[in-house]
């Protein structure tokens, strides 16, 4: 991460998120401080807590996207949870420690993937041998009788046909060269249909324990040799991975690099005494989250995990409540506060075309699969952005998500008729947009429901 300076982190985020410069800078500094702490002597580093961040702003302005892109950039284990899914201790539902368990599961998945990649060549060779064995089974050796074992008599091994070994090797080579890729074979794979997950954490733990006690369930599957090579190579790589090494690395990975994103934290911001009943449970959830954010040791199936240096990012719209409505102790654990602004018409216009995952690029690529070439004129893009901005201001502000709704409505007929259209060139200009949305935008009551 040495090359990830705050400036470079912001430049990376600029490729995916329009605007919100203050939030990008805050996140970049928090990440760089993590790197700085890792270079300090251990006795000083352990005293430095991560600079947790509270993102405040309406939906659809980039809060979640910032957190997700940061995790992708740093290759860190990342989980997104919703504060409303948790209940106070003593109630049926998910306990807050499950967010740490989810983070460790993600860390295990990442480390396992890294470790499996180290065995790629060996796993591929093993897969070739298994496929060859399926296509040309070896002769089973006869079992030795008990008398042979007692008296130590060695069984005379049947000498292998001189040409059999060579022919078997030739079969492996043909599979390797892809000559048999389209042939269908039957393989046995593990049936990974696990126990159903519920919101009750204790029930999940019991189900997992019972599942682990049972022998692996195998199922037969007919696939092409091409698909079998991939499936069996992944299976062989998993068998070659040392799970003890994976567990140790994953726990360290989660503790040192893990990012937990707590969304909708404003929904649990009610304080005792404000309106009675439900607020007591909300404050209870806050008090349960507090020790996790402060630094606690959580028991997982892979071992004990300390949360002292996990980076927590929380987000909320705070339309009704305010950050000051959180309990004071929890407020203090999120020292960096960033307010994200609503998206302007210019921001919405840029979102349509500038980011790597730009919406216009997505929709044109989808329709291109039907041989339909759709292009958007400048005035067409201006019209979409203007309508999105107006609807956001006159109804609920849902940020960039409004663009999805409008584009779906604009391209609805094209998406339906694309396979049958003879004219394969379509230009979406201002007239086209207003033709598709005219009646809806003229009547604000209708736009409330449709856009």
CSV table of N, CA, C and O in Angstrom, one decimal, residues 86-189:
chain,number,residue,atom,x,y,z
A,86,UNK,N,-30.1,-5.6,13.3
A,86,UNK,CA,-29.6,-6.1,14.6
A,86,UNK,C,-30.7,-5.7,15.7
A,86,UNK,O,-31.4,-4.7,15.6
A,87,UNK,N,-30.7,-6.6,16.7
A,87,UNK,CA,-31.6,-6.3,17.8
A,87,UNK,C,-30.8,-6.3,19.1
A,87,UNK,O,-29.7,-6.9,19.2
A,88,UNK,N,-31.4,-5.7,20.1
A,88,UNK,CA,-30.7,-5.6,21.4
A,88,UNK,C,-30.6,-7.0,22.0
A,88,UNK,O,-31.4,-7.9,21.8
A,89,UNK,N,-29.5,-7.3,22.8
A,89,UNK,CA,-29.3,-8.5,23.4
A,89,UNK,C,-30.5,-8.9,24.3
A,89,UNK,O,-31.1,-8.0,25.0
A,90,UNK,N,-31.0,-10.1,24.1
A,90,UNK,CA,-32.2,-10.5,24.8
A,90,UNK,C,-33.4,-10.7,23.9
A,90,UNK,O,-34.4,-11.2,24.3
A,91,UNK,N,-33.3,-10.1,22.7
A,91,UNK,CA,-34.4,-10.2,21.7
A,91,UNK,C,-33.9,-11.2,20.6
A,91,UNK,O,-32.8,-11.4,20.4
A,92,UNK,N,-34.9,-11.8,20.0
A,92,UNK,CA,-34.6,-12.8,18.9
A,92,UNK,C,-34.2,-12.0,17.7
A,92,UNK,O,-34.8,-11.0,17.3
A,93,UNK,N,-33.1,-12.4,17.1
A,93,UNK,CA,-32.5,-11.7,15.9
A,93,UNK,C,-31.0,-11.8,15.9
A,93,UNK,O,-30.4,-12.5,16.7
A,94,UNK,N,-30.4,-11.1,14.9
A,94,UNK,CA,-29.0,-11.1,14.8
A,94,UNK,C,-28.3,-10.3,15.8
A,94,UNK,O,-28.7,-9.2,16.1
A,95,UNK,N,-27.3,-10.9,16.5
A,95,UNK,CA,-26.5,-10.1,17.4
A,95,UNK,C,-25.4,-9.4,16.7
A,95,UNK,O,-24.9,-9.8,15.6
A,96,UNK,N,-24.9,-8.3,17.3
A,96,UNK,CA,-24.0,-7.4,16.5
A,96,UNK,C,-22.6,-8.1,16.3
A,96,UNK,O,-21.9,-7.7,15.3
A,97,UNK,N,-22.3,-9.1,17.1
A,97,UNK,CA,-21.0,-9.8,16.9
A,97,UNK,C,-21.0,-10.5,15.5
A,97,UNK,O,-19.9,-10.8,15.0
A,98,UNK,N,-22.2,-10.8,15.0
A,98,UNK,CA,-22.2,-11.5,13.7
A,98,UNK,C,-21.6,-10.7,12.6
A,98,UNK,O,-21.1,-11.3,11.6
A,99,UNK,N,-21.5,-9.3,12.7
A,99,UNK,CA,-20.8,-8.6,11.6
A,99,UNK,C,-19.3,-8.9,11.6
A,99,UNK,O,-18.7,-8.9,10.5
A,100,UNK,N,-18.7,-9.2,12.8
A,100,UNK,CA,-17.3,-9.6,12.8
A,100,UNK,C,-17.1,-11.0,12.2
A,100,UNK,O,-16.2,-11.3,11.5
A,101,UNK,N,-18.1,-11.9,12.6
A,101,UNK,CA,-18.0,-13.2,12.0
A,101,UNK,C,-18.1,-13.2,10.5
A,101,UNK,O,-17.4,-14.0,9.8
A,102,UNK,N,-19.0,-12.3,10.0
A,102,UNK,CA,-19.1,-12.2,8.5
A,102,UNK,C,-17.9,-11.7,7.9
A,102,UNK,O,-17.5,-12.1,6.8
A,103,UNK,N,-17.2,-10.8,8.6
A,103,UNK,CA,-15.9,-10.2,8.1
A,103,UNK,C,-14.9,-11.3,8.0
A,103,UNK,O,-14.1,-11.4,7.1
A,104,UNK,N,-14.8,-12.1,9.1
A,104,UNK,CA,-13.8,-13.2,9.1
A,104,UNK,C,-14.1,-14.2,8.0
A,104,UNK,O,-13.2,-14.7,7.3
A,105,UNK,N,-15.4,-14.5,7.7
A,105,UNK,CA,-15.7,-15.4,6.6
A,105,UNK,C,-15.2,-14.9,5.3
A,105,UNK,O,-14.7,-15.6,4.4
A,106,UNK,N,-15.4,-13.5,5.1
A,106,UNK,CA,-14.9,-12.9,3.9
A,106,UNK,C,-13.4,-13.0,3.8
A,106,UNK,O,-12.8,-13.2,2.7
A,107,UNK,N,-12.7,-12.8,4.9
A,107,UNK,CA,-11.3,-12.9,4.9
A,107,UNK,C,-10.8,-14.3,4.6
A,107,UNK,O,-9.8,-14.5,3.8
A,108,UNK,N,-11.5,-15.3,5.1
A,108,UNK,CA,-11.2,-16.7,4.8
A,108,UNK,C,-11.3,-16.9,3.3
A,108,UNK,O,-10.5,-17.6,2.7
A,109,UNK,N,-12.4,-16.4,2.7
A,109,UNK,CA,-12.6,-16.6,1.3
A,109,UNK,C,-11.5,-16.0,0.5
A,109,UNK,O,-11.0,-16.6,-0.5
A,110,UNK,N,-11.1,-14.8,0.9
A,110,UNK,CA,-10.0,-14.1,0.1
A,110,UNK,C,-8.7,-14.8,0.2
A,110,UNK,O,-8.0,-15.0,-0.7
A,111,UNK,N,-8.3,-15.2,1.5
A,111,UNK,CA,-7.1,-15.9,1.7
A,111,UNK,C,-7.1,-17.3,1.0
A,111,UNK,O,-6.1,-17.7,0.4
A,112,UNK,N,-8.2,-18.0,1.1
A,112,UNK,CA,-8.3,-19.3,0.5
A,112,UNK,C,-8.1,-19.2,-1.0
A,112,UNK,O,-7.5,-20.0,-1.7
A,113,UNK,N,-8.7,-18.1,-1.6
A,113,UNK,CA,-8.5,-17.9,-3.0
A,113,UNK,C,-7.0,-17.6,-3.4
A,113,UNK,O,-6.5,-18.2,-4.4
A,114,UNK,N,-6.3,-16.9,-2.5
A,114,UNK,CA,-4.9,-16.6,-2.7
A,114,UNK,C,-4.1,-17.9,-2.6
A,114,UNK,O,-3.2,-18.1,-3.4
A,115,UNK,N,-4.4,-18.7,-1.6
A,115,UNK,CA,-3.6,-19.9,-1.4
A,115,UNK,C,-3.9,-20.9,-2.5
A,115,UNK,O,-3.0,-21.6,-2.9
A,116,UNK,N,-5.2,-21.0,-3.0
A,116,UNK,CA,-5.5,-21.9,-4.0
A,116,UNK,C,-4.7,-21.6,-5.3
A,116,UNK,O,-4.3,-22.5,-6.1
A,117,UNK,N,-4.6,-20.3,-5.6
A,117,UNK,CA,-3.8,-19.8,-6.8
A,117,UNK,C,-2.4,-20.3,-6.8
A,117,UNK,O,-1.8,-20.6,-7.8
A,118,UNK,N,-1.8,-20.5,-5.6
A,118,UNK,CA,-0.4,-21.0,-5.5
A,118,UNK,C,-0.3,-22.4,-6.0
A,118,UNK,O,0.8,-22.9,-6.3
A,119,UNK,N,-1.4,-23.2,-5.9
A,119,UNK,CA,-1.4,-24.6,-6.3
A,119,UNK,C,-2.0,-24.8,-7.7
A,119,UNK,O,-2.4,-25.9,-8.0
A,120,UNK,N,-2.2,-23.7,-8.4
A,120,UNK,CA,-2.9,-23.8,-9.7
A,120,UNK,C,-2.4,-24.8,-10.6
A,120,UNK,O,-3.1,-25.7,-11.1
A,121,UNK,N,-1.1,-24.9,-10.9
A,121,UNK,CA,-0.5,-25.9,-11.8
A,121,UNK,C,-0.7,-27.3,-11.3
A,121,UNK,O,-1.1,-28.2,-12.1
A,122,UNK,N,-0.4,-27.5,-10.0
A,122,UNK,CA,-0.6,-28.9,-9.5
A,122,UNK,C,-2.0,-29.3,-9.5
A,122,UNK,O,-2.4,-30.5,-9.8
A,123,UNK,N,-2.9,-28.4,-9.2
A,123,UNK,CA,-4.4,-28.7,-9.2
A,123,UNK,C,-4.9,-29.0,-10.6
A,123,UNK,O,-5.7,-29.9,-10.8
A,124,UNK,N,-4.3,-28.3,-11.6
A,124,UNK,CA,-4.7,-28.6,-13.0
A,124,UNK,C,-4.3,-30.0,-13.4
A,124,UNK,O,-5.0,-30.7,-14.1
A,125,UNK,N,-3.0,-30.4,-13.0
A,125,UNK,CA,-2.5,-31.7,-13.3
A,125,UNK,C,-3.4,-32.8,-12.7
A,125,UNK,O,-3.7,-33.8,-13.3
A,126,UNK,N,-3.8,-32.5,-11.4
A,126,UNK,CA,-4.6,-33.5,-10.7
A,126,UNK,C,-6.0,-33.6,-11.4
A,126,UNK,O,-6.5,-34.7,-11.5
A,127,UNK,N,-6.5,-32.5,-11.8
A,127,UNK,CA,-7.8,-32.5,-12.5
A,127,UNK,C,-7.7,-33.4,-13.8
A,127,UNK,O,-8.6,-34.2,-14.1
A,128,UNK,N,-6.6,-33.2,-14.6
A,128,UNK,CA,-6.4,-34.0,-15.8
A,128,UNK,C,-6.4,-35.5,-15.5
A,128,UNK,O,-7.0,-36.3,-16.2
A,129,UNK,N,-5.7,-35.9,-14.4
A,129,UNK,CA,-5.6,-37.3,-14.0
A,129,UNK,C,-7.0,-37.8,-13.6
A,129,UNK,O,-7.4,-39.0,-13.9
A,130,UNK,N,-7.8,-37.0,-12.9
A,130,UNK,CA,-9.1,-37.5,-12.5
A,130,UNK,C,-10.1,-37.6,-13.6
A,130,UNK,O,-10.9,-38.6,-13.7
A,131,UNK,N,-10.0,-36.7,-14.6
A,131,UNK,CA,-10.8,-36.9,-15.8
A,131,UNK,C,-10.4,-38.1,-16.6
A,131,UNK,O,-11.3,-38.9,-17.1
A,132,UNK,N,-9.1,-38.3,-16.7
A,132,UNK,CA,-8.6,-39.5,-17.4
A,132,UNK,C,-9.1,-40.8,-16.7
A,132,UNK,O,-9.5,-41.8,-17.4
A,133,UNK,N,-9.1,-40.8,-15.4
A,133,UNK,CA,-9.6,-41.9,-14.6
A,133,UNK,C,-11.1,-42.2,-14.9
A,133,UNK,O,-11.5,-43.3,-14.9
A,134,UNK,N,-11.9,-41.1,-15.0
A,134,UNK,CA,-13.3,-41.2,-15.3
A,134,UNK,C,-13.5,-41.8,-16.7
A,134,UNK,O,-14.4,-42.7,-16.9
A,135,UNK,N,-12.7,-41.3,-17.6
A,135,UNK,CA,-12.9,-41.7,-19.0
A,135,UNK,C,-12.4,-43.2,-19.3
A,135,UNK,O,-12.9,-43.9,-20.1
A,136,UNK,N,-11.4,-43.5,-18.5
A,136,UNK,CA,-10.7,-44.9,-18.7
A,136,UNK,C,-10.4,-45.4,-17.3
A,136,UNK,O,-9.2,-45.2,-16.8
A,137,UNK,N,-11.3,-46.0,-16.5
A,137,UNK,CA,-11.1,-46.4,-15.2
A,137,UNK,C,-10.0,-47.4,-15.1
A,137,UNK,O,-9.9,-48.3,-15.9
A,138,UNK,N,-9.2,-47.3,-14.0
A,138,UNK,CA,-8.1,-48.3,-13.8
A,138,UNK,C,-8.8,-49.6,-13.3
A,138,UNK,O,-9.8,-49.6,-12.7
A,139,UNK,N,-8.1,-50.7,-13.5
A,139,UNK,CA,-8.5,-52.0,-13.0
A,139,UNK,C,-8.4,-52.0,-11.5
A,139,UNK,O,-7.3,-51.7,-11.0
A,140,UNK,N,-9.4,-52.4,-10.8
A,140,UNK,CA,-9.3,-52.5,-9.3
A,140,UNK,C,-8.5,-53.6,-8.9
A,140,UNK,O,-8.6,-54.7,-9.4
A,141,UNK,N,-7.6,-53.4,-7.9
A,141,UNK,CA,-6.7,-54.5,-7.4
A,141,UNK,C,-7.6,-55.4,-6.5
A,141,UNK,O,-8.5,-54.9,-5.8
A,142,UNK,N,-7.3,-56.7,-6.6
A,142,UNK,CA,-8.0,-57.6,-5.8
A,142,UNK,C,-7.6,-57.5,-4.3
A,142,UNK,O,-6.4,-57.2,-4.0
A,143,UNK,N,-8.5,-57.6,-3.4
A,143,UNK,CA,-8.2,-57.4,-2.0
A,143,UNK,C,-7.5,-58.7,-1.5
A,143,UNK,O,-7.7,-59.8,-1.9
A,144,UNK,N,-6.5,-58.5,-0.5
A,144,UNK,CA,-5.8,-59.6,0.0
A,144,UNK,C,-6.6,-60.3,1.1
A,144,UNK,O,-7.4,-59.7,1.8
A,145,UNK,N,-6.4,-61.6,1.1
A,145,UNK,CA,-7.2,-62.4,2.1
A,145,UNK,C,-6.5,-62.2,3.5
A,145,UNK,O,-5.3,-61.9,3.6
A,146,UNK,N,-7.3,-62.4,4.6
A,146,UNK,CA,-6.7,-62.3,6.0
A,146,UNK,C,-5.5,-63.2,6.2
A,146,UNK,O,-4.5,-62.9,6.9
A,147,UNK,N,-5.5,-64.4,5.6
A,147,UNK,CA,-4.4,-65.4,5.8
A,147,UNK,C,-3.1,-64.8,5.1
A,147,UNK,O,-2.0,-64.9,5.7
A,148,UNK,N,-3.3,-64.1,4.0
A,148,UNK,CA,-2.1,-63.5,3.3
A,148,UNK,C,-1.5,-62.5,4.2
A,148,UNK,O,-0.3,-62.3,4.4
A,149,UNK,N,-2.4,-61.7,4.9
A,149,UNK,CA,-1.9,-60.6,5.8
A,149,UNK,C,-1.2,-61.2,7.0
A,149,UNK,O,-0.1,-60.7,7.4
A,150,UNK,N,-1.8,-62.3,7.6
A,150,UNK,CA,-1.3,-62.9,8.8
A,150,UNK,C,0.1,-63.5,8.6
A,150,UNK,O,1.1,-63.3,9.3
A,151,UNK,N,0.2,-64.2,7.5
A,151,UNK,CA,1.5,-64.9,7.2
A,151,UNK,C,2.5,-64.1,6.4
A,151,UNK,O,3.5,-64.5,6.0
A,152,UNK,N,2.0,-62.8,6.1
A,152,UNK,CA,3.0,-61.9,5.5
A,152,UNK,C,3.3,-62.2,4.0
A,152,UNK,O,4.3,-61.8,3.5
A,153,UNK,N,2.4,-63.0,3.4
A,153,UNK,CA,2.6,-63.3,2.0
A,153,UNK,C,2.3,-62.1,1.1
A,153,UNK,O,1.2,-61.6,1.3
A,154,UNK,N,3.2,-61.8,0.3
A,154,UNK,CA,3.0,-60.6,-0.6
A,154,UNK,C,2.1,-61.1,-1.8
A,154,UNK,O,2.4,-62.1,-2.4
A,155,UNK,N,1.2,-60.2,-2.1
A,155,UNK,CA,0.4,-60.5,-3.3
A,155,UNK,C,1.2,-60.2,-4.6
A,155,UNK,O,1.9,-59.2,-4.7
A,156,UNK,N,1.1,-61.2,-5.5
A,156,UNK,CA,1.8,-61.0,-6.8
A,156,UNK,C,1.1,-59.9,-7.6
A,156,UNK,O,-0.1,-60.0,-7.9
A,157,UNK,N,1.7,-58.8,-7.8
A,157,UNK,CA,1.1,-57.7,-8.6
A,157,UNK,C,1.0,-58.1,-10.0
A,157,UNK,O,2.0,-58.6,-10.6
A,158,UNK,N,-0.1,-57.8,-10.6
A,158,UNK,CA,-0.3,-58.0,-12.0
A,158,UNK,C,0.5,-57.1,-12.8
A,158,UNK,O,0.3,-55.8,-12.6
A,159,UNK,N,1.4,-57.5,-13.6
A,159,UNK,CA,2.2,-56.6,-14.4
A,159,UNK,C,1.4,-55.8,-15.3
A,159,UNK,O,0.5,-56.3,-16.0
A,160,UNK,N,1.6,-54.5,-15.3
A,160,UNK,CA,0.8,-53.6,-16.2
A,160,UNK,C,1.2,-53.8,-17.6
A,160,UNK,O,2.3,-54.0,-18.0
A,161,UNK,N,0.1,-53.8,-18.5
A,161,UNK,CA,0.4,-53.9,-19.9
A,161,UNK,C,1.4,-52.8,-20.3
A,161,UNK,O,1.3,-51.7,-19.9
A,162,UNK,N,2.4,-53.3,-21.0
A,162,UNK,CA,3.5,-52.4,-21.4
A,162,UNK,C,3.0,-51.1,-22.1
A,162,UNK,O,3.5,-50.0,-21.9
A,163,UNK,N,1.9,-51.3,-23.0
A,163,UNK,CA,1.4,-50.1,-23.7
A,163,UNK,C,0.4,-49.3,-23.0
A,163,UNK,O,0.0,-48.2,-23.4
A,164,UNK,N,-0.2,-49.9,-21.9
A,164,UNK,CA,-1.3,-49.2,-21.2
A,164,UNK,C,-0.9,-47.9,-20.6
A,164,UNK,O,-1.6,-46.9,-20.7
A,165,UNK,N,0.3,-47.9,-19.9
A,165,UNK,CA,0.7,-46.7,-19.3
A,165,UNK,C,0.9,-45.6,-20.4
A,165,UNK,O,0.6,-44.4,-20.2
A,166,UNK,N,1.5,-46.0,-21.5
A,166,UNK,CA,1.7,-45.0,-22.6
A,166,UNK,C,0.4,-44.5,-23.2
A,166,UNK,O,0.3,-43.3,-23.4
A,167,UNK,N,-0.6,-45.4,-23.3
A,167,UNK,CA,-1.9,-45.0,-23.9
A,167,UNK,C,-2.6,-44.1,-22.9
A,167,UNK,O,-3.3,-43.1,-23.3
A,168,UNK,N,-2.5,-44.4,-21.6
A,168,UNK,CA,-3.1,-43.6,-20.6
A,168,UNK,C,-2.5,-42.2,-20.6
A,168,UNK,O,-3.2,-41.2,-20.5
A,169,UNK,N,-1.2,-42.1,-20.7
A,169,UNK,CA,-0.5,-40.8,-20.8
A,169,UNK,C,-0.9,-40.0,-22.0
A,169,UNK,O,-1.1,-38.8,-22.0
A,170,UNK,N,-1.1,-40.7,-23.1
A,170,UNK,CA,-1.6,-40.1,-24.4
A,170,UNK,C,-3.0,-39.5,-24.2
A,170,UNK,O,-3.3,-38.4,-24.7
A,171,UNK,N,-3.9,-40.2,-23.4
A,171,UNK,CA,-5.2,-39.7,-23.1
A,171,UNK,C,-5.1,-38.4,-22.3
A,171,UNK,O,-5.8,-37.4,-22.6
A,172,UNK,N,-4.2,-38.4,-21.3
A,172,UNK,CA,-4.0,-37.2,-20.5
A,172,UNK,C,-3.6,-36.0,-21.4
A,172,UNK,O,-4.1,-34.9,-21.3
A,173,UNK,N,-2.7,-36.3,-22.3
A,173,UNK,CA,-2.2,-35.2,-23.2
A,173,UNK,C,-3.3,-34.7,-24.1
A,173,UNK,O,-3.4,-33.5,-24.4
A,174,UNK,N,-4.2,-35.6,-24.6
A,174,UNK,CA,-5.3,-35.2,-25.5
A,174,UNK,C,-6.2,-34.3,-24.7
A,174,UNK,O,-6.8,-33.3,-25.2
A,175,UNK,N,-6.5,-34.6,-23.4
A,175,UNK,CA,-7.3,-33.8,-22.6
A,175,UNK,C,-6.7,-32.4,-22.4
A,175,UNK,O,-7.3,-31.4,-22.4
A,176,UNK,N,-5.4,-32.4,-22.1
A,176,UNK,CA,-4.6,-31.2,-21.9
A,176,UNK,C,-4.7,-30.3,-23.1
A,176,UNK,O,-4.8,-29.1,-23.0
A,177,UNK,N,-4.6,-30.9,-24.3
A,177,UNK,CA,-4.6,-30.1,-25.6
A,177,UNK,C,-6.0,-29.6,-25.9
A,177,UNK,O,-6.2,-28.8,-26.9
A,178,UNK,N,-7.0,-30.1,-25.2
A,178,UNK,CA,-8.4,-29.6,-25.5
A,178,UNK,C,-9.1,-30.4,-26.6
A,178,UNK,O,-10.2,-30.0,-27.0
A,179,UNK,N,-8.6,-31.5,-27.0
A,179,UNK,CA,-9.2,-32.3,-28.1
A,179,UNK,C,-10.5,-32.9,-27.7
A,179,UNK,O,-11.3,-33.3,-28.5
A,180,UNK,N,-10.7,-33.2,-26.4
A,180,UNK,CA,-11.9,-33.8,-25.9
A,180,UNK,C,-12.8,-32.9,-25.1
A,180,UNK,O,-13.7,-33.4,-24.3
A,181,UNK,N,-12.6,-31.6,-25.2
A,181,UNK,CA,-13.3,-30.6,-24.4
A,181,UNK,C,-14.8,-30.7,-24.5
A,181,UNK,O,-15.5,-30.4,-23.5
A,182,UNK,N,-15.3,-31.1,-25.7
A,182,UNK,CA,-16.8,-31.1,-25.8
A,182,UNK,C,-17.5,-32.4,-25.4
A,182,UNK,O,-18.7,-32.5,-25.5
A,183,UNK,N,-16.7,-33.4,-25.1
A,183,UNK,CA,-17.2,-34.7,-24.7
A,183,UNK,C,-17.9,-34.5,-23.3
A,183,UNK,O,-17.3,-33.9,-22.4
A,184,UNK,N,-19.0,-35.2,-23.1
A,184,UNK,CA,-19.7,-35.1,-21.8
A,184,UNK,C,-19.4,-36.3,-20.9
A,184,UNK,O,-19.4,-37.5,-21.4
A,185,UNK,N,-19.0,-36.0,-19.7
A,185,UNK,CA,-18.7,-37.0,-18.7
A,185,UNK,C,-19.4,-36.8,-17.4
A,185,UNK,O,-20.0,-35.7,-17.2
A,186,UNK,N,-19.5,-37.8,-16.6
A,186,UNK,CA,-20.2,-37.7,-15.3
A,186,UNK,C,-19.2,-37.6,-14.2
A,186,UNK,O,-18.3,-38.5,-14.0
A,187,UNK,N,-19.2,-36.6,-13.4
A,187,UNK,CA,-18.3,-36.4,-12.2
A,187,UNK,C,-19.1,-36.3,-10.9
A,187,UNK,O,-20.3,-36.1,-10.9
A,188,UNK,N,-18.4,-36.6,-9.8
A,188,UNK,CA,-19.0,-36.5,-8.5
A,188,UNK,C,-18.4,-35.2,-7.9
A,188,UNK,O,-17.2,-34.9,-7.8
A,189,UNK,N,-19.4,-34.3,-7.4
A,189,UNK,CA,-19.0,-33.1,-6.8
A,189,UNK,C,-19.7,-33.0,-5.4
A,189,UNK,O,-20.7,-33.6,-5.2
